[in-house]
Amino acid sequence: MIALILNGRSVEVDDEPRTPLLYVLRDTLELNGAKFGCGLGQCGACTVLVDGAPVFSCVVPVGDLAGRRITTVEGLGTRQRPGALQQAFIEEQAAQCGYCTAGMILRAQALLERNASPTDEQIRSALEPNLCRCGTHIRIVRAVRRAARERQRAAADGVSRLGGAG
Amino acid sequence: MAVTGLKVSRRAVLSRAGALVVSFALAPSLAAAAARSSGEAADRSLPGSLRSTPLLDSWLRIDAGGITVFTGKAELGQGIKTALIQVAAEELAVQPQAITLVTADTARTPDEGYTAGSLSMEDSGTAIMNAAAQAREIMIALASERLHQPRRDLTAGQGAVIAPGGRRIAYADLVSDRTLHVRAEPRSPLGNPAHRRVMGRSWPRVDIPAKVFGERAFVQDLRLAGMVHARVVRPPSYGARLRSVESAPILRLPGVLHVVRNGSYLAVVARREYQAVVAMEALSRAARWEESANLPQQSRLFADFLEWPSREVPVATRGRPPDLRRLHAATMLEAEYRRGYLMHGSIGPSCAVAHFDQGALTVWTQTQGVFPLRRALAELIGLPESRVRCIQVEGAGCYGHNGADDAAADAALIAEQVPGRPVRVQWMRADEHKWEPYGSAMLARVRGALDEAGRIVWWEYRVWSNTHSTRPGGAGELMPAWYLERPLSPPAPRPLPLPAGGGDRNALPLYRIPSLKVDYRFVPRMPLRVSALRSLGAHLNVFAIESFMDELARAARLDPVEFRLRHLDDPRAVAVIRAAAERFGWREYRRLAGGGKGFAFARYKNLAAYLAIAVEVSVDHGGPMPRVLRVVAAVDSGEAVNPDGIRNQIEGGIIQALSWTLLESVRFDRTRITSRDWASYPILRFSAAPHSVEVVVLNRPGQPFLGTGEAAQGPAAAALANAVADATGLRLRDLPLSGDRIKGAMRS
């Protein structure tokens, strides 16, 4: 049994320790967000966060992750309470086929958590490991920019109410 | 889903997933069955796909449960679902939310062939628009009888027919089972294009939310009760044959249920997905193959293309050749343009789920054509078509014929070996890279002459390529069938007929040229597997024509935009060129050091969407490749149902075409494909994406739908090469225009 903290909740999985995290997320835990793209860490479709840092879940053995915090796109929000990036991707219509979308969102999430107002160059540089074959790059950058603005606005509102930024 | 402190029970979750699936497998629509059994010949007088499926209730059902619209086309990430819902909502006078859309499913929807050729709006959009308008008028007529009110006093709105004074009857109360079971009329009372409510607006795509929240959105996400996982051990090269494999040790690996061997076809089935991957790798190591070096030498490919037997397909002849001796030498140009094999390069490797149960086969597939695939699978498995159902579920973007149909064949072949258990097959990255059918290599030669006034007086064009479609068809076009003990072979390749054409798609320039000869040399011999890639031959043909137009403009000392306008009569062509040039600031553009601008235009297939594009680049002489700074395009797709959907597709088409044009060519040695992953076949990443892409949509309300998806591929390629030529003075005619080629050209 390997204990993980998945989207803020404790779970235990019985997969072989060498099993890449991606298969645990998709096959054992039945989450859809992380996608199989290459299995080689070349395309980023499988990107999730481990302790807040983006990783290629297709090449990280689950046995190395005991007790670590894993965030998938399912953990960022729901239709009722969308995360800032999820909302921004919808508002910018920043998807064509959408297969790369969850990986893009997570890599952007990691960026925004360490840099609240990145430049376009910084956004592009952060997203460089992730491939999009449909050519949605411009919209994806725009969505990340929009999410950054919204998060800052929400943070400012939160401060003015002496509350947390959530 | 994951509960604190509890072990997740796979079985419990699976049974929940199973419950979802039951509703997925509804009984076939009676209407679809009736339309198919009627066996009527296509009625050419009817609009769009009503020709082949004329009954209104094949397209549209209205009952207490709401309005359901059926399309034989598939969502491929192009946004077709949203656009079709908008079309239906417009003509039925309801909000888009009131409509449920069912896409390609052999048991439920009309047979609209393949979702390809940028034809979905023309075929299905037109059919649904007309069917909805006719259904609306039928309901108004019924309400007129019931309310004893003349038809002209009644209006349709919000799911009801409304009489003056506010009396209303809901659609569902007007329509009984058979009401819409009538043949479409050739003409429909279509809504007034000046009063659109839903069409022409950028309605948000209905499929995007599921994708950003990680809901089940893709065929890769299907989990059926009792489902098992399979992986195929593909041969190392096209001609390889399996000599031996020791499968007993594989069967002892954890979770392995079955090893499938049929001739050189080898696959493994396991309980869990990663167990299947591990077993596939072990099986692959255990397999001994016989290979032969039967691929051509890549560096000689184009010389081979010219030498191999080819069949001449005349495309167009106009006027008679001028006396070339009387023209000045400087006004006669010739050039040759080439591209290698291009990959579709889907980000998600192909996937399918098949369930073989009690002599019937159900396949969930990302195919572009459920009906053609059903025919091919029925032949492959040896079942009557009536025992095979294909249901399209989205996969990653395909951009043409990729591994989708083959993965469905894999799933079917393997499911047949484990009856009663749904089998999910997903290809590995190298499977997709090495086995998808590529876009054919192409070569074009062009000669042109100008008169003293800078008018084109003679144009001679010849293009060589393999076929641009090997879609099924039959089982012989499913690649897994080639390796069975009793192998099937694909039929002899054929050129695709004009006017749309294949290798000759867009080989004929739209420009006014008094004397011209265009032909296509179809090369049957295809050393690499090829099929339909977004825009087929139009990518290279438009690249060649529009590069050459710039070369002629330069010889004529005319601005490239002005030169094009002087040779065009079609006002819609002129309009997109003016719109793109104006928005780009073509005339005002001031070149910085290393900078350049390029322009291109084409009407896709010479009968669909018009697109003009301007590109600004910066070429750093030491740098690896030109940097695309800014792109502006103008597109006329006829009536624009969802302008932002059109912009999204054109932006994507441009960026994808920039990737093809800058970076891509499939590599191979004498035996194997060596482009096996994203390192050995790099595609454009964020660092190479343009700084901005702007798309102007010229909406033409009331005009026929012209389609959008492929319009940008050729023009984007040419505009880029034209901008590089403007920036550097170097004319690059071989794709990809990668850094090495640019540096090489600069040295020489």
Coordinates of C-alpha atoms in Angstrom, one line a residue, chain B residues 129-587:
Chain B
M129 CA -30.6 23.7 -41.0
N130 CA -33.1 22.6 -43.6
A131 CA -34.5 19.8 -41.6
A132 CA -35.0 22.1 -38.6
A133 CA -36.7 24.8 -40.8
Q134 CA -39.0 22.2 -42.3
A135 CA -39.9 20.7 -39.0
R136 CA -40.7 24.2 -37.7
E137 CA -43.1 24.8 -40.5
I138 CA -44.7 21.4 -40.0
M139 CA -45.3 22.3 -36.4
I140 CA -46.7 25.7 -37.3
A141 CA -49.1 24.0 -39.7
L142 CA -50.2 21.6 -37.1
A143 CA -50.8 24.4 -34.6
S144 CA -52.7 26.4 -37.2
E145 CA -55.2 23.6 -37.5
R146 CA -55.5 23.2 -33.7
L147 CA -55.8 26.8 -32.9
H148 CA -57.9 27.7 -36.0
Q149 CA -55.5 30.5 -36.8
P150 CA -53.9 31.2 -40.2
R151 CA -50.3 30.1 -40.4
R152 CA -49.1 33.6 -41.1
D153 CA -50.3 34.8 -37.7
L154 CA -48.3 32.1 -35.9
T155 CA -44.7 32.3 -34.8
A156 CA -42.3 29.8 -33.4
G157 CA -40.3 30.6 -30.3
Q158 CA -38.9 29.1 -27.1
G159 CA -40.0 25.6 -28.0
A160 CA -43.6 26.4 -28.9
V161 CA -45.8 27.8 -31.6
I162 CA -47.3 31.0 -30.4
A163 CA -50.5 32.7 -31.5
P164 CA -51.4 36.3 -31.3
G165 CA -52.7 37.0 -27.8
G166 CA -50.2 34.6 -26.3
R167 CA -51.8 31.2 -26.8
R168 CA -49.1 28.7 -27.3
I169 CA -48.6 25.0 -28.0
A170 CA -45.3 23.4 -27.0
Y171 CA -43.5 21.6 -29.9
A172 CA -43.6 18.3 -27.9
D173 CA -47.4 18.6 -27.8
L174 CA -47.6 19.1 -31.6
V175 CA -45.3 16.3 -32.6
S176 CA -46.3 12.6 -32.4
D177 CA -44.1 9.6 -33.3
R178 CA -44.6 9.9 -37.0
T179 CA -45.0 13.6 -37.5
L180 CA -41.4 14.1 -38.7
H181 CA -41.2 10.8 -40.4
V182 CA -41.5 12.5 -43.7
R183 CA -39.2 13.2 -46.6
A184 CA -37.5 16.5 -46.8
E185 CA -38.6 19.0 -49.4
P186 CA -36.0 20.4 -51.8
R187 CA -36.7 23.9 -50.6
S188 CA -37.0 25.1 -47.0
P189 CA -38.6 28.1 -45.4
L190 CA -35.2 29.2 -43.9
G191 CA -35.0 32.0 -41.4
N192 CA -34.1 35.5 -42.6
P193 CA -30.3 35.8 -42.5
A194 CA -30.8 39.5 -41.4
H195 CA -32.4 38.3 -38.2
R196 CA -30.1 35.7 -36.8
R197 CA -30.4 35.1 -33.1
V198 CA -28.0 32.2 -32.5
M199 CA -26.0 31.7 -35.7
G200 CA -23.3 34.3 -36.3
R201 CA -22.6 34.5 -32.5
S202 CA -19.6 33.1 -30.8
W203 CA -21.4 30.6 -28.6
P204 CA -19.0 28.9 -26.2
R205 CA -18.0 25.4 -27.2
V206 CA -20.1 22.8 -25.5
D207 CA -17.3 20.3 -25.2
I208 CA -14.7 22.5 -23.5
P209 CA -15.9 22.4 -19.8
A210 CA -15.6 18.6 -19.5
K211 CA -12.0 18.9 -20.7
V212 CA -10.9 21.6 -18.2
F213 CA -12.5 19.8 -15.2
G214 CA -11.1 16.4 -16.0
E215 CA -14.5 14.8 -16.7
R216 CA -14.9 11.9 -19.0
A217 CA -14.3 13.5 -22.4
F218 CA -12.2 11.1 -24.5
V219 CA -12.4 7.6 -25.7
Q220 CA -9.2 7.2 -23.6
D221 CA -11.4 7.9 -20.5
L222 CA -14.0 5.1 -21.1
R223 CA -14.1 2.6 -18.3
L224 CA -16.6 -0.2 -18.9
A225 CA -17.5 -2.8 -16.4
G226 CA -15.0 -5.7 -16.5
M227 CA -12.8 -3.8 -19.0
V228 CA -9.3 -5.2 -19.6
H229 CA -6.3 -3.5 -21.2
A230 CA -4.4 -4.5 -24.3
R231 CA -1.2 -3.4 -26.0
V232 CA 0.0 -4.5 -29.4
V233 CA 3.6 -5.4 -30.1
R234 CA 4.0 -3.7 -33.5
P235 CA 6.6 -5.1 -35.9
P236 CA 9.9 -3.0 -36.0
S237 CA 9.3 -2.1 -39.7
Y238 CA 6.7 -2.3 -42.4
G239 CA 7.9 -5.5 -44.0
A240 CA 8.9 -7.3 -40.8
R241 CA 7.6 -10.9 -40.2
L242 CA 7.5 -12.5 -36.8
R243 CA 9.8 -15.5 -36.8
S244 CA 9.4 -16.7 -33.2
V245 CA 8.2 -15.6 -29.8
E246 CA 8.3 -17.3 -26.5
S247 CA 5.0 -16.3 -24.9
A248 CA 4.9 -18.7 -21.9
P249 CA 7.0 -16.4 -19.6
I250 CA 4.8 -13.5 -20.6
L251 CA 1.7 -15.3 -19.4
R252 CA 3.2 -15.7 -16.0
L253 CA 3.7 -11.9 -15.6
P254 CA 1.3 -10.2 -13.1
G255 CA -2.2 -9.5 -14.4
V256 CA -1.6 -11.0 -17.8
L257 CA -4.7 -12.7 -19.1
H258 CA -3.9 -13.5 -22.7
V259 CA -1.3 -13.3 -25.4
V260 CA -2.7 -12.9 -28.9
R261 CA -0.7 -14.2 -31.7
N262 CA -2.0 -14.5 -35.3
G263 CA 0.7 -14.7 -37.9
S264 CA 2.9 -11.6 -37.2
Y265 CA 0.2 -9.9 -35.2
L266 CA 1.1 -9.9 -31.5
A267 CA -0.7 -8.4 -28.6
V268 CA -1.1 -8.9 -24.9
V269 CA -4.2 -8.5 -22.6
A270 CA -3.9 -7.7 -18.9
R271 CA -6.1 -6.8 -16.0
R272 CA -4.6 -3.4 -15.4
E273 CA -3.2 -0.9 -17.9
Y274 CA 0.3 -0.7 -16.7
Q275 CA 0.5 -4.5 -16.4
A276 CA -0.3 -4.5 -20.1
V277 CA 2.5 -2.1 -20.8
V278 CA 5.0 -4.1 -18.9
A279 CA 3.9 -7.3 -20.6
M280 CA 4.0 -5.6 -24.0
E281 CA 7.6 -4.6 -23.4
A282 CA 8.6 -8.1 -22.3
L283 CA 6.8 -9.6 -25.3
S284 CA 8.5 -7.2 -27.5
R285 CA 11.9 -8.3 -26.2
A286 CA 11.0 -11.9 -26.7
A287 CA 9.9 -11.5 -30.3
R288 CA 12.3 -12.3 -33.1
W289 CA 11.6 -10.6 -36.4
E290 CA 12.8 -10.9 -39.9
E291 CA 13.3 -7.5 -41.5
S292 CA 14.4 -6.4 -44.9
A293 CA 15.9 -3.1 -46.1
N294 CA 13.2 -2.2 -48.6
L295 CA 12.8 1.6 -48.0
P296 CA 14.4 4.0 -50.4
Q297 CA 17.4 6.1 -49.5
Q298 CA 15.8 9.2 -48.0
S299 CA 18.3 11.6 -49.6
R300 CA 17.3 10.2 -53.0
L301 CA 13.6 10.3 -52.4
F302 CA 12.7 13.1 -54.8
A303 CA 14.9 11.7 -57.6
D304 CA 13.1 8.4 -57.1
F305 CA 9.7 10.1 -57.2
L306 CA 10.6 11.4 -60.7
E307 CA 11.9 8.1 -61.8
W308 CA 9.2 5.8 -60.5
P309 CA 6.3 5.0 -62.8
S310 CA 3.6 7.6 -62.5
R311 CA 0.2 8.2 -64.0
E312 CA -0.6 11.5 -65.6
V313 CA -3.8 13.1 -64.4
P314 CA -4.7 16.2 -66.4
V315 CA -5.9 19.0 -64.2
A316 CA -6.5 22.0 -66.5
T317 CA -5.5 23.3 -69.9
R318 CA -6.3 26.9 -70.9
G319 CA -5.4 28.8 -74.0
R320 CA -2.3 27.9 -76.0
P321 CA 1.3 28.3 -75.0
P322 CA 2.7 31.7 -76.1
D323 CA 5.8 31.8 -78.3
L324 CA 8.2 31.7 -75.4
R325 CA 11.2 32.8 -77.7
R326 CA 9.6 36.2 -78.1
L327 CA 9.4 36.8 -74.3
H328 CA 12.3 38.4 -72.5
A329 CA 14.4 35.9 -70.6
A330 CA 14.0 37.9 -67.4
T331 CA 10.2 37.4 -67.5
M332 CA 10.4 33.7 -67.6
L333 CA 10.9 31.9 -64.3
E334 CA 10.9 28.3 -63.2
A335 CA 11.2 26.7 -59.8
E336 CA 10.8 23.4 -57.9
Y337 CA 9.2 23.0 -54.5
R338 CA 9.3 20.0 -52.2
R339 CA 8.1 18.6 -49.0
G340 CA 8.9 15.3 -47.2
Y341 CA 6.4 13.1 -45.4
L342 CA 4.5 14.8 -42.7
M343 CA 3.0 13.3 -39.6
H344 CA -0.4 14.0 -38.1
G345 CA 1.3 13.8 -34.7
S346 CA -1.7 13.5 -32.5
I347 CA -0.8 14.3 -28.9
G348 CA -2.8 11.3 -27.6
P349 CA -1.9 8.0 -29.2
S350 CA -4.8 6.3 -30.9
C351 CA -7.2 4.4 -28.6
A352 CA -10.4 2.3 -28.9
V353 CA -12.5 0.1 -26.7
A354 CA -14.2 -3.0 -28.2
H355 CA -16.7 -5.4 -26.6
F356 CA -17.4 -8.7 -28.4
D357 CA -20.4 -10.3 -26.8
Q358 CA -22.8 -13.0 -28.0
G359 CA -21.7 -12.6 -31.6
A360 CA -22.0 -8.9 -31.7
L361 CA -19.2 -6.3 -31.7
T362 CA -19.5 -2.8 -30.2
V363 CA -16.5 -0.5 -30.8
W364 CA -16.0 2.9 -29.1
T365 CA -13.7 4.7 -31.4
Q366 CA -12.2 8.1 -32.3
T367 CA -12.7 7.3 -36.0
Q368 CA -13.7 10.0 -38.5
G369 CA -16.1 7.6 -40.1
V370 CA -18.2 5.2 -38.1
F371 CA -20.0 3.8 -41.1
P372 CA -17.0 3.1 -43.3
L373 CA -15.2 1.7 -40.2
R374 CA -18.2 -0.6 -39.5
R375 CA -18.0 -2.1 -43.0
A376 CA -14.2 -2.6 -42.6
L377 CA -14.5 -4.2 -39.1
A378 CA -17.3 -6.4 -40.2
E379 CA -15.2 -7.7 -43.0
L380 CA -12.1 -8.1 -40.7
I381 CA -13.9 -10.1 -38.0
G382 CA -16.3 -11.9 -40.4
L383 CA -19.6 -10.6 -39.0
P384 CA -22.5 -9.1 -40.8
E385 CA -22.6 -5.4 -40.6
S386 CA -25.8 -5.5 -38.6
R387 CA -23.8 -7.2 -35.8
V388 CA -21.2 -4.4 -35.5
R389 CA -21.9 -1.0 -34.0
C390 CA -19.3 1.8 -34.0
I391 CA -19.8 4.7 -31.7
Q392 CA -17.5 7.7 -32.1
V393 CA -16.1 9.2 -28.9
E394 CA -13.6 12.0 -29.1
G395 CA -9.9 11.3 -29.1
A396 CA -7.0 13.7 -29.3
G397 CA -7.1 15.9 -32.5
C398 CA -6.4 13.7 -35.5
Y399 CA -6.0 16.2 -38.4
G400 CA -6.8 13.4 -40.9
H401 CA -6.4 9.7 -41.1
N402 CA -4.1 8.7 -38.3
G403 CA -4.1 5.5 -36.2
A404 CA -7.7 5.8 -35.1
D405 CA -9.2 3.2 -37.4
D406 CA -6.3 0.8 -36.9
A407 CA -6.6 1.1 -33.1
A408 CA -10.3 0.2 -33.6
A409 CA -9.2 -2.9 -35.6
D410 CA -6.7 -3.8 -32.8
A411 CA -9.5 -3.6 -30.2
A412 CA -11.8 -5.7 -32.4
L413 CA -9.2 -8.4 -33.1
I414 CA -8.3 -8.7 -29.5
A415 CA -11.8 -8.4 -28.1
E416 CA -12.7 -11.4 -30.3
Q417 CA -10.2 -13.4 -28.4
V418 CA -11.6 -12.5 -25.0
P419 CA -15.4 -12.5 -25.6
G420 CA -17.5 -10.9 -23.0
R421 CA -14.9 -8.5 -21.8
P422 CA -14.5 -5.0 -23.0
V423 CA -11.0 -4.4 -24.2
R424 CA -9.3 -1.1 -24.2
V425 CA -6.3 -0.7 -26.5
Q426 CA -4.1 2.4 -26.6
W427 CA -1.1 2.8 -28.8
M428 CA 2.3 3.7 -27.4
R429 CA 4.0 6.9 -28.7
A430 CA 6.3 5.0 -31.0
D431 CA 3.3 3.1 -32.4
E432 CA 1.6 6.3 -33.4
H433 CA 4.8 7.9 -34.8
K434 CA 5.9 4.9 -36.8
W435 CA 2.6 3.5 -38.0
E436 CA 0.2 6.3 -38.6
P437 CA -0.2 6.9 -42.4
Y438 CA 1.7 10.1 -43.2
G439 CA 0.9 12.9 -45.5
S440 CA 2.7 12.1 -48.8
A441 CA 5.9 13.6 -49.8
M442 CA 5.4 15.9 -52.8
L443 CA 7.3 17.7 -55.5
A444 CA 6.0 20.5 -57.8
R445 CA 7.6 22.1 -60.8
V446 CA 6.3 25.4 -62.1
R447 CA 7.2 27.7 -65.0
G448 CA 5.7 31.1 -65.6
A449 CA 6.0 34.0 -68.0
L450 CA 5.1 37.6 -67.7
D451 CA 4.4 40.2 -70.4
E452 CA 5.8 43.7 -70.5
A453 CA 3.0 45.0 -68.2
G454 CA 3.8 42.4 -65.5
R455 CA 0.8 40.2 -66.3
I456 CA 1.1 36.4 -66.1
V457 CA 0.7 35.1 -69.7
W458 CA 1.8 31.5 -69.3
W459 CA 1.8 29.1 -66.4
E460 CA 2.9 25.4 -66.5
Y461 CA 2.6 23.3 -63.3
R462 CA 3.2 19.7 -62.5
V463 CA 3.0 18.0 -59.2
W464 CA 4.1 14.5 -58.1
S465 CA 2.8 12.6 -55.1
N466 CA 1.4 9.4 -53.7
T467 CA -2.2 9.0 -53.0
H468 CA -3.8 11.2 -50.3
S469 CA -6.3 8.7 -49.0
T470 CA -6.0 5.1 -48.0
R471 CA -8.9 5.3 -45.6
P472 CA -11.1 2.2 -45.2
G473 CA -12.7 1.1 -47.6
G474 CA -12.4 -2.4 -46.6
A475 CA -10.6 -4.4 -44.0
G476 CA -7.5 -4.4 -46.2
E477 CA -7.0 -0.8 -45.4
L478 CA -6.8 -1.6 -41.7
M479 CA -3.1 -1.9 -41.0
P480 CA -3.4 -4.7 -38.3
A481 CA -4.9 -6.9 -41.0
W482 CA -1.6 -6.8 -43.0
Y483 CA 0.1 -8.9 -40.3
L484 CA -2.5 -11.7 -39.7
E485 CA -1.7 -15.3 -40.5
R486 CA -4.0 -14.8 -43.5
P487 CA -3.1 -11.3 -44.3
L488 CA -5.3 -8.8 -46.1
S489 CA -3.8 -6.3 -48.5
P490 CA -4.9 -2.8 -49.2
P491 CA -6.3 -2.3 -52.7
A492 CA -4.1 -0.5 -55.2
P493 CA -3.9 3.2 -54.4
R494 CA -5.9 5.6 -56.5
P495 CA -5.7 9.3 -57.1
L496 CA -8.7 11.2 -55.7
P497 CA -11.0 12.7 -58.2
L498 CA -11.2 16.4 -59.1
P499 CA -12.5 19.0 -58.5
A500 CA -11.5 18.4 -54.8
G501 CA -8.6 16.2 -55.8
G502 CA -5.8 14.7 -53.7
G503 CA -2.3 15.5 -54.8
D504 CA -3.8 17.9 -57.3
R505 CA -5.9 19.6 -54.7
N506 CA -5.4 23.4 -55.3
A507 CA -2.9 22.6 -58.1
L508 CA -4.8 25.0 -60.3
P509 CA -4.2 28.7 -59.4
L510 CA -7.3 30.8 -59.0
Y511 CA -5.6 33.6 -60.8
R512 CA -6.6 35.0 -64.2
I513 CA -4.0 33.4 -66.5
P514 CA -4.8 33.2 -70.2
S515 CA -2.6 30.3 -71.0
L516 CA -2.0 27.5 -68.6
K517 CA -1.4 23.8 -68.3
V518 CA -1.6 22.0 -64.9
D519 CA -1.2 18.3 -64.4
Y520 CA -0.7 15.8 -61.7
R521 CA 1.7 12.9 -61.7
F522 CA 0.2 10.3 -59.5
V523 CA 3.0 8.0 -58.1
P524 CA 1.4 4.6 -57.1
R525 CA 4.5 3.3 -55.4
M526 CA 4.4 4.4 -51.8
P527 CA 7.4 3.2 -49.7
L528 CA 5.9 4.8 -46.6
R529 CA 2.3 4.3 -45.5
V530 CA 0.4 7.4 -46.5
S531 CA -3.2 8.8 -46.3
A532 CA -5.2 11.9 -45.7
L533 CA -3.4 14.7 -43.8
R534 CA -5.3 18.0 -43.2
S535 CA -5.6 19.8 -46.6
L536 CA -4.1 16.8 -48.6
G537 CA -2.1 18.2 -51.5
A538 CA -3.2 21.8 -51.0
H539 CA -0.4 22.4 -48.5
L540 CA 2.4 21.9 -51.0
N541 CA 0.5 23.1 -54.0
V542 CA -0.5 26.4 -52.4
F543 CA 3.0 26.7 -50.9
A544 CA 4.4 26.3 -54.4
I545 CA 1.9 28.5 -56.2
E546 CA 2.0 31.3 -53.7
S547 CA 5.8 31.2 -53.4
F548 CA 6.0 31.4 -57.1
M549 CA 3.5 34.3 -57.3
D550 CA 5.9 36.2 -55.1
E551 CA 8.8 35.3 -57.3
L552 CA 6.9 36.5 -60.3
A553 CA 5.8 39.7 -58.5
R554 CA 9.5 40.4 -57.7
A555 CA 10.4 39.9 -61.4
A556 CA 7.5 42.3 -62.3
R557 CA 8.7 44.7 -59.7
L558 CA 5.3 44.8 -58.2
D559 CA 4.1 44.6 -54.6
P560 CA 3.0 41.0 -53.9
V561 CA -0.4 42.0 -52.7
E562 CA -0.9 44.3 -55.7
F563 CA 0.4 41.6 -58.0
R564 CA -2.2 39.1 -56.7
L565 CA -5.1 41.6 -56.9
R566 CA -4.3 42.4 -60.5
H567 CA -4.8 38.7 -61.4
L568 CA -8.0 38.1 -59.5
D569 CA -11.6 38.6 -60.5
D570 CA -13.6 36.9 -57.7
P571 CA -14.8 39.7 -55.4
R572 CA -14.7 37.4 -52.3
A573 CA -11.0 36.6 -53.1
V574 CA -10.3 40.3 -53.4
A575 CA -12.1 41.0 -50.1
V576 CA -10.1 38.6 -48.0
I577 CA -6.8 39.9 -49.5
R578 CA -7.7 43.5 -48.8
A579 CA -8.9 42.7 -45.3
A580 CA -5.8 40.8 -44.4
A581 CA -3.5 43.4 -45.9
E582 CA -5.3 46.2 -44.2
R583 CA -5.4 44.7 -40.8
F584 CA -1.8 43.7 -41.0
G585 CA -0.7 47.2 -42.1
W586 CA 0.9 45.8 -45.3
R587 CA 1.6 49.1 -46.9

